[in-house]
CSV table of C-alpha atoms in Angstrom, one decimal:
chain,number,residue,atom,x,y,z
A,1,UNK,CA,-14.6,-19.0,-37.6
A,2,UNK,CA,-14.1,-15.4,-38.0
A,3,UNK,CA,-17.9,-15.7,-35.8
A,4,UNK,CA,-16.6,-16.7,-33.5
A,5,UNK,CA,-13.6,-14.4,-33.2
A,6,UNK,CA,-15.9,-11.3,-33.5
A,7,UNK,CA,-18.0,-13.4,-29.5
A,8,UNK,CA,-14.8,-13.9,-28.2
A,9,UNK,CA,-14.0,-10.5,-28.9
A,10,UNK,CA,-17.8,-9.5,-27.4
A,11,UNK,CA,-17.3,-11.8,-24.7
A,12,UNK,CA,-14.4,-10.0,-23.1
A,13,UNK,CA,-15.2,-5.4,-23.8
A,14,UNK,CA,-17.7,-6.5,-22.4
A,15,UNK,CA,-16.1,-8.6,-19.9
A,16,UNK,CA,-13.9,-6.0,-18.9
A,17,UNK,CA,-17.3,-2.8,-19.6
A,18,UNK,CA,-18.2,-4.8,-16.6
A,19,UNK,CA,-15.4,-4.6,-14.6
A,20,UNK,CA,-14.6,-0.6,-15.2
A,21,UNK,CA,-17.5,-0.5,-13.6
A,22,UNK,CA,-17.6,-1.6,-10.3
A,23,UNK,CA,-14.6,-0.1,-8.6
A,24,UNK,CA,-11.1,-1.4,-9.3
A,25,UNK,CA,-9.9,-2.7,-6.5
A,26,UNK,CA,-12.7,-5.1,-6.5
A,27,UNK,CA,-12.1,-6.3,-9.5
A,28,UNK,CA,-8.3,-7.2,-8.6
A,29,UNK,CA,-8.5,-7.4,-5.4
A,30,UNK,CA,-6.1,-10.6,-4.3
A,31,UNK,CA,-4.8,-11.0,-0.7
A,32,UNK,CA,-1.5,-10.7,-1.0
A,33,UNK,CA,1.1,-11.1,1.0
A,34,UNK,CA,3.0,-8.5,3.7
A,35,UNK,CA,6.9,-8.7,5.6
A,36,UNK,CA,7.0,-6.4,8.3
A,37,UNK,CA,10.4,-4.9,9.8
A,38,UNK,CA,10.2,-3.4,12.7
A,39,UNK,CA,11.6,-2.4,16.0
A,40,UNK,CA,10.8,-5.2,18.8
A,41,UNK,CA,9.5,-3.3,21.1
A,42,UNK,CA,7.1,-0.6,18.9
A,43,UNK,CA,3.4,-1.1,19.1
A,44,UNK,CA,2.0,0.9,16.4
A,45,UNK,CA,3.6,-0.7,13.5
A,46,UNK,CA,1.6,-4.4,15.1
A,47,UNK,CA,-1.6,-1.8,15.0
A,48,UNK,CA,-1.4,-0.7,11.0
A,49,UNK,CA,-0.2,-5.4,10.9
A,50,UNK,CA,-3.7,-5.5,12.4
A,51,UNK,CA,-5.3,-2.8,9.2
A,52,UNK,CA,-3.4,-4.3,6.6
A,53,UNK,CA,-5.1,-7.9,8.1
A,54,UNK,CA,-9.5,-6.7,8.4
A,55,UNK,CA,-8.7,-5.8,4.6
A,56,UNK,CA,-9.0,-8.8,1.6
A,57,UNK,CA,-7.8,-11.5,3.5
A,58,UNK,CA,-3.7,-9.6,3.1
A,59,UNK,CA,-0.9,-11.6,5.5
A,60,UNK,CA,1.2,-9.8,7.7
A,61,UNK,CA,3.9,-11.5,8.9
A,62,UNK,CA,5.9,-9.1,11.5
A,63,UNK,CA,9.8,-9.4,11.1
A,64,UNK,CA,11.3,-8.5,14.4
A,65,UNK,CA,15.3,-6.0,13.6
A,66,UNK,CA,17.2,-5.2,15.6
A,67,UNK,CA,18.8,-1.7,12.7
A,68,UNK,CA,16.1,-0.7,11.3
A,69,UNK,CA,18.1,1.5,9.5
A,70,UNK,CA,20.2,-1.9,7.9
A,71,UNK,CA,16.1,-1.9,6.3
A,72,UNK,CA,15.3,1.0,4.9
A,73,UNK,CA,19.0,1.5,3.6
A,74,UNK,CA,18.6,-2.3,2.3
A,75,UNK,CA,15.3,-0.8,0.2
A,76,UNK,CA,15.9,2.5,-1.2
A,77,UNK,CA,13.5,4.3,1.0
A,78,UNK,CA,14.5,8.2,1.2
A,79,UNK,CA,15.3,9.1,4.1
A,80,UNK,CA,12.8,12.4,4.1
A,81,UNK,CA,9.9,9.8,3.5
A,82,UNK,CA,11.1,7.4,6.9
A,83,UNK,CA,8.7,6.4,9.4
A,84,UNK,CA,8.9,3.4,12.2
A,85,UNK,CA,8.3,0.2,10.4
A,86,UNK,CA,9.1,-0.9,6.6
A,87,UNK,CA,7.2,-3.5,5.0
A,88,UNK,CA,7.7,-5.4,2.1
A,89,UNK,CA,5.0,-7.0,-0.8
A,90,UNK,CA,4.9,-8.4,-4.2
A,91,UNK,CA,8.4,-6.8,-4.7
A,92,UNK,CA,7.3,-3.2,-3.4
A,93,UNK,CA,8.1,-0.9,-0.2
A,94,UNK,CA,5.5,0.1,2.2
A,95,UNK,CA,6.7,3.0,4.0
A,96,UNK,CA,4.8,3.4,7.8
A,97,UNK,CA,1.8,3.5,7.9
A,98,UNK,CA,0.1,4.0,4.1
A,99,UNK,CA,-3.5,3.0,4.9
A,100,UNK,CA,-5.0,-0.8,3.2
A,101,UNK,CA,-6.7,1.3,0.5
A,102,UNK,CA,-3.4,3.8,-1.3
A,103,UNK,CA,-1.6,-0.2,-0.8
A,104,UNK,CA,-4.3,-2.2,-2.4
A,105,UNK,CA,-4.8,0.4,-5.7
A,106,UNK,CA,-0.8,0.0,-5.9
A,107,UNK,CA,-1.0,-3.4,-6.0
A,108,UNK,CA,-4.1,-3.0,-8.8
A,109,UNK,CA,-1.9,-0.2,-11.1
A,110,UNK,CA,1.4,-1.3,-11.4
A,111,UNK,CA,2.6,2.2,-11.8
A,112,UNK,CA,6.0,2.6,-14.0
A,113,UNK,CA,8.6,4.6,-11.9
A,114,UNK,CA,7.2,3.5,-8.6
A,115,UNK,CA,9.2,1.8,-5.6
A,116,UNK,CA,7.6,2.0,-3.6
A,117,UNK,CA,4.8,4.1,-0.8
A,118,UNK,CA,6.1,5.3,2.1
A,119,UNK,CA,3.7,8.1,5.4
A,120,UNK,CA,6.8,10.0,6.9
A,121,UNK,CA,6.8,10.1,9.9
A,122,UNK,CA,3.7,9.1,12.5
A,123,UNK,CA,0.5,11.2,11.6
A,124,UNK,CA,-2.0,11.2,14.5
A,125,UNK,CA,-4.7,9.4,12.6
A,126,UNK,CA,-3.1,7.2,10.4
A,127,UNK,CA,-3.3,3.5,10.0
A,128,UNK,CA,-2.1,2.5,13.6
A,129,UNK,CA,-2.3,5.6,14.9
A,130,UNK,CA,-5.9,6.1,15.5
A,131,UNK,CA,-6.7,8.0,18.4
A,132,UNK,CA,-9.9,9.3,19.1
A,133,UNK,CA,-12.1,11.0,16.7
A,134,UNK,CA,-8.3,13.4,15.5
A,135,UNK,CA,-6.2,13.4,12.3
A,136,UNK,CA,-3.6,15.2,11.3
A,137,UNK,CA,-3.1,15.6,7.4
A,138,UNK,CA,-1.0,13.7,6.0
A,139,UNK,CA,0.4,12.8,2.0
A,140,UNK,CA,1.3,9.1,0.6
A,141,UNK,CA,3.7,9.5,-1.4
A,142,UNK,CA,5.1,7.6,-4.4
A,143,UNK,CA,8.4,7.6,-4.6
A,144,UNK,CA,10.8,5.6,-7.1
A,145,UNK,CA,14.4,6.3,-9.2
A,146,UNK,CA,12.7,9.5,-10.6
A,147,UNK,CA,11.8,10.9,-7.6
A,148,UNK,CA,8.8,11.9,-4.9
A,149,UNK,CA,5.1,12.6,-6.3
A,150,UNK,CA,1.7,12.6,-3.8
A,151,UNK,CA,-0.5,9.2,-4.3
A,152,UNK,CA,-3.1,10.3,-2.3
A,153,UNK,CA,-4.2,12.7,0.7
A,154,UNK,CA,-5.8,13.4,4.4
A,155,UNK,CA,-7.2,16.2,5.7
A,156,UNK,CA,-7.3,16.7,9.1
A,157,UNK,CA,-9.8,15.6,11.0
A,158,UNK,CA,-11.5,17.1,14.0
């Protein structure tokens, strides 16, 4: 019996090691369903949804909403982090043009105290705001009850 237990533990350790040796997201990548609230007149929101859906089979349900300020308030998006659209995925708030890789990392890591991720404003070159090869520098900010912190940074490019 002890030998069987040791064998099972060894298999789990090997599986854990293999998972750690590959990309973290690849080990736990799951298709997720997003609900994205947007102003009906904003086209970049749909371009961001296309970016999300182009990765790992994610699905985005776009909901036109006449009062985006109320959506942001109801979901606790800080005023200094607001952008054009607000998405909800697995209980997290995704505000603005957050790259899919950062959302997937959030869904894998599930850090304590993080309510969501945001890219404030609408930086040129962020997902959904592409225009040629030009990209403004921007940061993805993790936010929650304890405040804000930088989740990822993207440099400018020309």
